[in-house]
mmCIF file with all atom_site columns, C-alpha atoms in Angstrom:
data_model
loop_
_atom_site.group_PDB
_atom_site.id
_atom_site.type_symbol
_atom_site.label_atom_id
_atom_site.label_alt_id
_atom_site.label_comp_id
_atom_site.label_asym_id
_atom_site.label_entity_id
_atom_site.label_seq_id
_atom_site.pdbx_PDB_ins_code
_atom_site.Cartn_x
_atom_site.Cartn_y
_atom_site.Cartn_z
_atom_site.occupancy
_atom_site.B_iso_or_equiv
_atom_site.pdbx_formal_charge
_atom_site.auth_seq_id
_atom_site.auth_comp_id
_atom_site.auth_asym_id
_atom_site.auth_atom_id
_atom_site.pdbx_PDB_model_num
ATOM 1   C CA . MET A 1 1   ? -4.639 -57.843 21.081  1.00 37.00 ? 15  MET A CA 1
ATOM 2   C CA . THR A 1 2   ? -4.270 -61.364 22.419  1.00 39.00 ? 16  THR A CA 1
ATOM 3   C CA . VAL A 1 3   ? -2.237 -63.997 20.585  1.00 41.00 ? 17  VAL A CA 1
ATOM 4   C CA . GLY A 1 4   ? -5.447 -65.920 19.879  1.00 44.00 ? 18  GLY A CA 1
ATOM 5   C CA . ALA A 1 5   ? -7.109 -62.839 18.423  1.00 40.00 ? 19  ALA A CA 1
ATOM 6   C CA . ALA A 1 6   ? -4.069 -62.086 16.269  1.00 43.00 ? 20  ALA A CA 1
ATOM 7   C CA . ALA A 1 7   ? -4.038 -65.677 15.033  1.00 43.00 ? 21  ALA A CA 1
ATOM 8   C CA . ALA A 1 8   ? -7.745 -65.550 14.214  1.00 41.00 ? 22  ALA A CA 1
ATOM 9   C CA . LEU A 1 9   ? -7.363 -62.278 12.337  1.00 43.00 ? 23  LEU A CA 1
ATOM 10  C CA . CYS A 1 10  ? -4.418 -63.568 10.336  1.00 43.00 ? 24  CYS A CA 1
ATOM 11  C CA . LEU A 1 11  ? -6.219 -66.811 9.534   1.00 43.00 ? 25  LEU A CA 1
ATOM 12  C CA . SER A 1 12  ? -9.047 -64.719 8.141   1.00 40.00 ? 26  SER A CA 1
ATOM 13  C CA . GLY A 1 13  ? -6.531 -62.858 5.947   1.00 43.00 ? 27  GLY A CA 1
ATOM 14  C CA . VAL A 1 14  ? -7.025 -59.420 7.523   1.00 42.00 ? 28  VAL A CA 1
ATOM 15  C CA . MET A 1 15  ? -4.637 -57.715 9.919   1.00 42.00 ? 29  MET A CA 1
ATOM 16  C CA . PHE A 1 16  ? -4.594 -54.094 10.995  1.00 38.00 ? 30  PHE A CA 1
ATOM 17  C CA . SER A 1 17  ? -1.795 -52.070 12.524  1.00 40.00 ? 31  SER A CA 1
ATOM 18  C CA . GLY A 1 18  ? -2.923 -49.237 14.746  1.00 42.00 ? 32  GLY A CA 1
ATOM 19  C CA . THR A 1 19  ? -6.183 -47.670 13.711  1.00 42.00 ? 33  THR A CA 1
ATOM 20  C CA . ALA A 1 20  ? -5.535 -46.057 10.343  1.00 48.00 ? 34  ALA A CA 1
ATOM 21  C CA . HIS A 1 21  ? -3.102 -48.279 8.409   1.00 60.00 ? 35  HIS A CA 1
ATOM 22  C CA . ALA A 1 22  ? -4.058 -51.578 6.830   1.00 73.00 ? 36  ALA A CA 1
ATOM 23  C CA . VAL A 1 23  ? -1.490 -54.295 6.551   1.00 81.00 ? 37  VAL A CA 1
ATOM 24  C CA . THR A 1 24  ? -1.239 -56.211 3.280   1.00 91.00 ? 38  THR A CA 1
ATOM 25  C CA . SER A 1 25  ? -1.052 -60.000 3.801   1.00 94.00 ? 39  SER A CA 1
ATOM 26  C CA . ARG A 1 26  ? -0.377 -62.887 1.447   1.00 96.00 ? 40  ARG A CA 1
ATOM 27  C CA . CYS A 1 27  ? -0.957 -66.289 3.036   1.00 97.00 ? 41  CYS A CA 1
ATOM 28  C CA . THR A 1 28  ? -0.895 -69.998 2.317   1.00 97.00 ? 42  THR A CA 1
ATOM 29  C CA . ASP A 1 29  ? -3.892 -72.225 2.738   1.00 98.00 ? 43  ASP A CA 1
ATOM 30  C CA . ILE A 1 30  ? -4.194 -73.940 6.130   1.00 98.00 ? 44  ILE A CA 1
ATOM 31  C CA . GLN A 1 31  ? -1.653 -76.766 6.427   1.00 98.00 ? 45  GLN A CA 1
ATOM 32  C CA . SER A 1 32  ? -2.642 -79.623 8.747   1.00 98.00 ? 46  SER A CA 1
ATOM 33  C CA . ARG A 1 33  ? -0.924 -82.536 10.409  1.00 97.00 ? 47  ARG A CA 1
ATOM 34  C CA . SER A 1 34  ? -1.725 -85.088 13.111  1.00 97.00 ? 48  SER A CA 1
ATOM 35  C CA . PHE A 1 35  ? 1.202  -86.184 15.301  1.00 95.00 ? 49  PHE A CA 1
ATOM 36  C CA . SER A 1 36  ? 1.360  -89.729 16.689  1.00 93.00 ? 50  SER A CA 1
ATOM 37  C CA . THR A 1 37  ? 1.960  -89.246 20.438  1.00 92.00 ? 51  THR A CA 1
ATOM 38  C CA . PRO A 1 38  ? 1.051  -90.919 23.743  1.00 88.00 ? 52  PRO A CA 1
ATOM 39  C CA . GLY A 1 39  ? -2.733 -90.718 24.286  1.00 87.00 ? 53  GLY A CA 1
ATOM 40  C CA . PHE A 1 40  ? -4.718 -88.723 21.734  1.00 91.00 ? 54  PHE A CA 1
ATOM 41  C CA . ASP A 1 41  ? -2.829 -87.523 18.653  1.00 94.00 ? 55  ASP A CA 1
ATOM 42  C CA . PRO A 1 42  ? -2.564 -83.706 18.548  1.00 96.00 ? 56  PRO A CA 1
ATOM 43  C CA . ASP A 1 43  ? -3.931 -82.127 15.375  1.00 97.00 ? 57  ASP A CA 1
ATOM 44  C CA . VAL A 1 44  ? -2.083 -78.974 14.293  1.00 98.00 ? 58  VAL A CA 1
ATOM 45  C CA . ASN A 1 45  ? -3.320 -76.463 11.692  1.00 98.00 ? 59  ASN A CA 1
ATOM 46  C CA . LEU A 1 46  ? -0.928 -73.739 10.536  1.00 98.00 ? 60  LEU A CA 1
ATOM 47  C CA . GLN A 1 47  ? -0.838 -70.918 8.009   1.00 98.00 ? 61  GLN A CA 1
ATOM 48  C CA . VAL A 1 48  ? 2.217  -68.991 6.803   1.00 98.00 ? 62  VAL A CA 1
ATOM 49  C CA . CYS A 1 49  ? 1.876  -65.313 5.846   1.00 98.00 ? 63  CYS A CA 1
ATOM 50  C CA . ILE A 1 50  ? 4.003  -62.412 4.701   1.00 97.00 ? 64  ILE A CA 1
ATOM 51  C CA . GLN A 1 51  ? 2.768  -58.974 5.683   1.00 95.00 ? 65  GLN A CA 1
ATOM 52  C CA . GLU A 1 52  ? 3.657  -55.454 4.634   1.00 93.00 ? 66  GLU A CA 1
ATOM 53  C CA . GLY A 1 53  ? 2.743  -52.463 6.762   1.00 92.00 ? 67  GLY A CA 1
ATOM 54  C CA . PRO A 1 54  ? 3.828  -48.972 7.694   1.00 91.00 ? 68  PRO A CA 1
ATOM 55  C CA . ALA A 1 55  ? 7.190  -48.516 9.367   1.00 88.00 ? 69  ALA A CA 1
ATOM 56  C CA . SER A 1 56  ? 7.055  -47.809 13.072  1.00 82.00 ? 70  SER A CA 1
ATOM 57  C CA . PRO A 1 57  ? 7.704  -45.023 13.771  1.00 82.00 ? 71  PRO A CA 1
ATOM 58  C CA . PRO A 1 58  ? 6.428  -43.833 10.371  1.00 83.00 ? 72  PRO A CA 1
ATOM 59  C CA . GLU A 1 59  ? 9.257  -43.130 7.994   1.00 86.00 ? 73  GLU A CA 1
ATOM 60  C CA . THR A 1 60  ? 9.070  -42.026 4.352   1.00 85.00 ? 74  THR A CA 1
ATOM 61  C CA . ASN A 1 61  ? 10.134 -44.761 1.898   1.00 89.00 ? 75  ASN A CA 1
ATOM 62  C CA . TYR A 1 62  ? 10.331 -47.474 4.577   1.00 91.00 ? 76  TYR A CA 1
ATOM 63  C CA . ARG A 1 63  ? 7.895  -50.289 5.319   1.00 91.00 ? 77  ARG A CA 1
ATOM 64  C CA . THR A 1 64  ? 7.790  -53.065 7.899   1.00 93.00 ? 78  THR A CA 1
ATOM 65  C CA . TYR A 1 65  ? 7.762  -56.620 6.554   1.00 93.00 ? 79  TYR A CA 1
ATOM 66  C CA . THR A 1 66  ? 6.688  -59.456 8.825   1.00 96.00 ? 80  THR A CA 1
ATOM 67  C CA . ALA A 1 67  ? 6.674  -63.215 8.313   1.00 97.00 ? 81  ALA A CA 1
ATOM 68  C CA . VAL A 1 68  ? 4.206  -64.964 10.602  1.00 98.00 ? 82  VAL A CA 1
ATOM 69  C CA . VAL A 1 69  ? 3.033  -68.506 11.230  1.00 98.00 ? 83  VAL A CA 1
ATOM 70  C CA . THR A 1 70  ? -0.317 -68.753 13.005  1.00 98.00 ? 84  THR A CA 1
ATOM 71  C CA . GLY A 1 71  ? -2.636 -71.577 13.772  1.00 98.00 ? 85  GLY A CA 1
ATOM 72  C CA . SER A 1 72  ? -4.229 -73.813 16.311  1.00 98.00 ? 86  SER A CA 1
ATOM 73  C CA . PHE A 1 73  ? -4.045 -77.250 17.846  1.00 97.00 ? 87  PHE A CA 1
ATOM 74  C CA . LYS A 1 74  ? -6.434 -79.664 19.520  1.00 97.00 ? 88  LYS A CA 1
ATOM 75  C CA . ASP A 1 75  ? -5.994 -82.919 21.457  1.00 94.00 ? 89  ASP A CA 1
ATOM 76  C CA . GLY A 1 76  ? -2.954 -81.578 23.287  1.00 92.00 ? 90  GLY A CA 1
ATOM 77  C CA . GLY A 1 77  ? -1.793 -82.981 26.612  1.00 90.00 ? 91  GLY A CA 1
ATOM 78  C CA . GLY A 1 78  ? -4.128 -80.949 28.791  1.00 87.00 ? 92  GLY A CA 1
ATOM 79  C CA . GLY A 1 79  ? -1.529 -81.148 31.549  1.00 82.00 ? 93  GLY A CA 1
ATOM 80  C CA . SER A 1 80  ? -2.115 -84.865 32.109  1.00 85.00 ? 94  SER A CA 1
ATOM 81  C CA . THR A 1 81  ? -0.269 -86.438 29.145  1.00 88.00 ? 95  THR A CA 1
ATOM 82  C CA . ARG A 1 82  ? 3.127  -85.229 28.001  1.00 92.00 ? 96  ARG A CA 1
ATOM 83  C CA . LYS A 1 83  ? 3.100  -85.127 24.178  1.00 95.00 ? 97  LYS A CA 1
ATOM 84  C CA . PHE A 1 84  ? 6.425  -83.613 23.181  1.00 95.00 ? 98  PHE A CA 1
ATOM 85  C CA . ASP A 1 85  ? 9.932  -83.196 24.541  1.00 95.00 ? 99  ASP A CA 1
ATOM 86  C CA . ASN A 1 86  ? 10.153 -80.292 22.122  1.00 96.00 ? 100 ASN A CA 1
ATOM 87  C CA . PHE A 1 87  ? 7.842  -78.520 19.659  1.00 97.00 ? 101 PHE A CA 1
ATOM 88  C CA . ASP A 1 88  ? 9.283  -75.425 17.949  1.00 98.00 ? 102 ASP A CA 1
ATOM 89  C CA . LEU A 1 89  ? 7.849  -73.162 15.271  1.00 98.00 ? 103 LEU A CA 1
ATOM 90  C CA . GLU A 1 90  ? 10.578 -71.584 13.148  1.00 98.00 ? 104 GLU A CA 1
ATOM 91  C CA . ILE A 1 91  ? 9.559  -68.651 10.949  1.00 98.00 ? 105 ILE A CA 1
ATOM 92  C CA . ARG A 1 92  ? 11.810 -66.986 8.396   1.00 98.00 ? 106 ARG A CA 1
ATOM 93  C CA . LEU A 1 93  ? 11.461 -63.769 6.407   1.00 96.00 ? 107 LEU A CA 1
ATOM 94  C CA . GLU A 1 94  ? 13.190 -64.554 3.114   1.00 95.00 ? 108 GLU A CA 1
ATOM 95  C CA . SER A 1 95  ? 14.019 -62.440 0.077   1.00 91.00 ? 109 SER A CA 1
ATOM 96  C CA . ARG A 1 96  ? 14.957 -63.209 -3.485  1.00 87.00 ? 110 ARG A CA 1
ATOM 97  C CA . PRO A 1 97  ? 16.360 -60.473 -5.711  1.00 82.00 ? 111 PRO A CA 1
ATOM 98  C CA . ILE A 1 98  ? 14.322 -59.977 -8.880  1.00 79.00 ? 112 ILE A CA 1
ATOM 99  C CA . GLY A 1 99  ? 15.815 -62.324 -11.465 1.00 83.00 ? 113 GLY A CA 1
ATOM 100 C CA . GLY A 1 100 ? 17.598 -64.303 -8.736  1.00 84.00 ? 114 GLY A CA 1
ATOM 101 C CA . THR A 1 101 ? 17.264 -68.014 -8.082  1.00 87.00 ? 115 THR A CA 1
ATOM 102 C CA . SER A 1 102 ? 18.134 -68.272 -4.375  1.00 89.00 ? 116 SER A CA 1
ATOM 103 C CA . ASP A 1 103 ? 16.296 -67.119 -1.260  1.00 89.00 ? 117 ASP A CA 1
ATOM 104 C CA . TYR A 1 104 ? 18.156 -65.348 1.537   1.00 92.00 ? 118 TYR A CA 1
ATOM 105 C CA . VAL A 1 105 ? 17.079 -65.475 5.179   1.00 95.00 ? 119 VAL A CA 1
ATOM 106 C CA . ASP A 1 106 ? 16.773 -61.843 6.268   1.00 94.00 ? 120 ASP A CA 1
ATOM 107 C CA . SER A 1 107 ? 15.201 -62.477 9.681   1.00 96.00 ? 121 SER A CA 1
ATOM 108 C CA . LYS A 1 108 ? 14.369 -65.605 11.695  1.00 98.00 ? 122 LYS A CA 1
ATOM 109 C CA . ALA A 1 109 ? 12.620 -66.471 14.966  1.00 98.00 ? 123 ALA A CA 1
ATOM 110 C CA . VAL A 1 110 ? 12.079 -69.740 16.821  1.00 98.00 ? 124 VAL A CA 1
ATOM 111 C CA . CYS A 1 111 ? 9.105  -70.008 19.181  1.00 98.00 ? 125 CYS A CA 1
ATOM 112 C CA . ASP A 1 112 ? 8.962  -72.893 21.654  1.00 98.00 ? 126 ASP A CA 1
ATOM 113 C CA . GLU A 1 113 ? 5.365  -74.135 21.872  1.00 98.00 ? 127 GLU A CA 1
ATOM 114 C CA . THR A 1 114 ? 6.163  -77.296 23.879  1.00 96.00 ? 128 THR A CA 1
ATOM 115 C CA . ALA A 1 115 ? 4.483  -76.077 27.078  1.00 96.00 ? 129 ALA A CA 1
ATOM 116 C CA . SER A 1 116 ? 1.279  -75.181 25.217  1.00 96.00 ? 130 SER A CA 1
ATOM 117 C CA . LEU A 1 117 ? 0.965  -78.556 23.487  1.00 96.00 ? 131 LEU A CA 1
ATOM 118 C CA . ASN A 1 118 ? 1.774  -80.456 26.697  1.00 95.00 ? 132 ASN A CA 1
ATOM 119 C CA . GLY A 1 119 ? -0.288 -78.299 29.048  1.00 95.00 ? 133 GLY A CA 1
ATOM 120 C CA . LEU A 1 120 ? -3.450 -77.467 27.113  1.00 95.00 ? 134 LEU A CA 1
ATOM 121 C CA . ASP A 1 121 ? -6.149 -79.485 25.355  1.00 95.00 ? 135 ASP A CA 1
ATOM 122 C CA . GLY A 1 122 ? -6.146 -76.950 22.534  1.00 96.00 ? 136 GLY A CA 1
ATOM 123 C CA . GLY A 1 123 ? -5.143 -73.412 21.721  1.00 97.00 ? 137 GLY A CA 1
ATOM 124 C CA . ALA A 1 124 ? -3.487 -70.938 19.382  1.00 98.00 ? 138 ALA A CA 1
ATOM 125 C CA . LEU A 1 125 ? 0.016  -71.104 17.934  1.00 98.00 ? 139 LEU A CA 1
ATOM 126 C CA . TYR A 1 126 ? 1.891  -67.991 16.845  1.00 98.00 ? 140 TYR A CA 1
ATOM 127 C CA . CYS A 1 127 ? 5.424  -66.990 15.827  1.00 98.00 ? 141 CYS A CA 1
ATOM 128 C CA . LYS A 1 128 ? 6.652  -63.961 13.874  1.00 98.00 ? 142 LYS A CA 1
ATOM 129 C CA . THR A 1 129 ? 9.756  -62.167 12.716  1.00 97.00 ? 143 THR A CA 1
ATOM 130 C CA . GLY A 1 130 ? 10.207 -58.987 10.731  1.00 94.00 ? 144 GLY A CA 1
ATOM 131 C CA . LEU A 1 131 ? 12.293 -56.045 9.708   1.00 92.00 ? 145 LEU A CA 1
ATOM 132 C CA . LYS A 1 132 ? 12.069 -52.537 8.351   1.00 91.00 ? 146 LYS A CA 1
ATOM 133 C CA . MET A 1 133 ? 13.203 -52.169 4.746   1.00 89.00 ? 147 MET A CA 1
ATOM 134 C CA . HIS A 1 134 ? 13.431 -49.432 2.122   1.00 85.00 ? 148 HIS A CA 1
ATOM 135 C CA . VAL A 1 135 ? 10.597 -49.753 -0.418  1.00 81.00 ? 149 VAL A CA 1
ATOM 136 C CA . ASN A 1 136 ? 13.011 -49.594 -3.390  1.00 78.00 ? 150 ASN A CA 1
ATOM 137 C CA . MET A 1 137 ? 15.085 -52.609 -2.306  1.00 73.00 ? 151 MET A CA 1
ATOM 138 C CA . GLY A 1 138 ? 13.265 -54.627 -4.964  1.00 67.00 ? 152 GLY A CA 1
ATOM 139 C CA . PRO A 1 139 ? 13.379 -58.206 -3.601  1.00 79.00 ? 153 PRO A CA 1
ATOM 140 C CA . LEU A 1 140 ? 10.524 -60.667 -3.638  1.00 89.00 ? 154 LEU A CA 1
ATOM 141 C CA . LEU A 1 141 ? 9.654  -61.304 0.027   1.00 92.00 ? 155 LEU A CA 1
ATOM 142 C CA . THR A 1 142 ? 8.111  -64.475 1.463   1.00 95.00 ? 156 THR A CA 1
ATOM 143 C CA . GLY A 1 143 ? 7.425  -66.100 4.802   1.00 97.00 ? 157 GLY A CA 1
ATOM 144 C CA . ASP A 1 144 ? 8.745  -69.638 5.233   1.00 97.00 ? 158 ASP A CA 1
ATOM 145 C CA . ALA A 1 145 ? 8.286  -71.920 8.241   1.00 98.00 ? 159 ALA A CA 1
ATOM 146 C CA . THR A 1 146 ? 9.412  -75.235 9.706   1.00 98.00 ? 160 THR A CA 1
ATOM 147 C CA . VAL A 1 147 ? 8.097  -77.235 12.653  1.00 98.00 ? 161 VAL A CA 1
ATOM 148 C CA . ARG A 1 148 ? 10.821 -79.070 14.609  1.00 98.00 ? 162 ARG A CA 1
ATOM 149 C CA . TYR A 1 149 ? 9.581  -81.607 17.123  1.00 97.00 ? 163 TYR A CA 1
ATOM 150 C CA . ASP A 1 150 ? 10.538 -84.514 19.367  1.00 96.00 ? 164 ASP A CA 1
ATOM 151 C CA . VAL A 1 151 ? 7.729  -86.842 20.497  1.00 95.00 ? 165 VAL A CA 1
ATOM 152 C CA . ASP A 1 152 ? 7.868  -87.755 24.198  1.00 93.00 ? 166 ASP A CA 1
ATOM 153 C CA . ALA A 1 153 ? 8.964  -91.269 25.199  1.00 88.00 ? 167 ALA A CA 1
ATOM 154 C CA . ASP A 1 154 ? 9.433  -92.627 21.661  1.00 89.00 ? 168 ASP A CA 1
ATOM 155 C CA . GLY A 1 155 ? 13.223 -93.028 22.001  1.00 89.00 ? 169 GLY A CA 1
ATOM 156 C CA . LYS A 1 156 ? 13.809 -91.519 18.541  1.00 92.00 ? 170 LYS A CA 1
ATOM 157 C CA . GLY A 1 157 ? 14.975 -87.994 19.405  1.00 88.00 ? 171 GLY A CA 1
ATOM 158 C CA . ALA A 1 158 ? 14.125 -85.137 17.053  1.00 90.00 ? 172 ALA A CA 1
ATOM 159 C CA . LEU A 1 159 ? 12.097 -86.361 14.074  1.00 91.00 ? 173 LEU A CA 1
ATOM 160 C CA . GLU A 1 160 ? 12.178 -85.208 10.456  1.00 94.00 ? 174 GLU A CA 1
ATOM 161 C CA . PRO A 1 161 ? 11.071 -81.539 10.422  1.00 97.00 ? 175 PRO A CA 1
ATOM 162 C CA . TRP A 1 162 ? 7.719  -80.550 8.948   1.00 98.00 ? 176 TRP A CA 1
ATOM 163 C CA . ASP A 1 163 ? 8.585  -77.970 6.272   1.00 98.00 ? 177 ASP A CA 1
ATOM 164 C CA . LEU A 1 164 ? 5.522  -75.868 5.614   1.00 98.00 ? 178 LEU A CA 1
ATOM 165 C CA . THR A 1 165 ? 4.732  -74.435 2.213   1.00 97.00 ? 179 THR A CA 1
ATOM 166 C CA . GLY A 1 166 ? 5.991  -70.864 2.124   1.00 96.00 ? 180 GLY A CA 1
ATOM 167 C CA . SER A 1 167 ? 3.730  -67.876 1.606   1.00 97.00 ? 181 SER A CA 1
ATOM 168 C CA . PRO A 1 168 ? 3.168  -66.304 -1.791  1.00 95.00 ? 182 PRO A CA 1
ATOM 169 C CA . HIS A 1 169 ? 5.626  -63.482 -2.343  1.00 91.00 ? 183 HIS A CA 1
ATOM 170 C CA . LEU A 1 170 ? 5.075  -59.793 -1.914  1.00 86.00 ? 184 LEU A CA 1
ATOM 171 C CA . PRO A 1 171 ? 6.161  -58.044 -5.114  1.00 67.00 ? 185 PRO A CA 1
#
């Protein structure tokens, strides 16, 4: 499956693993932002999801949990206008023990999308992280994401991160 196809499937709220096992997803609404850059301003639309699926290889009492941020952009550089010195998607799989008040980062990934936003007019964005966990661990699991970026030629360096709303939790 291509990254674009995976993004489209996640945005529609349905993902499948293999042929026989459905993956349960809980996702945010689409979160949108326009970035002030040289030339046209890129518009970015992202969604944060937490997914639960069968462990691979299949294992009794274990499941795979994946946090994913998917989306799209338009009005990118198209190879002719540099938009960003840096554009990273950071996705975190976080857990909170039942009755707890603090989230813990269990798994994290950073995906550099700078080349895509500078080189293409539009396209898909995708970053994921996950882990295998025993089903009786009992934490509330969520996906949480941050966009870290540095606009080209503005002289400001890295700007205030865009903290996305985290996914609903998986019970």
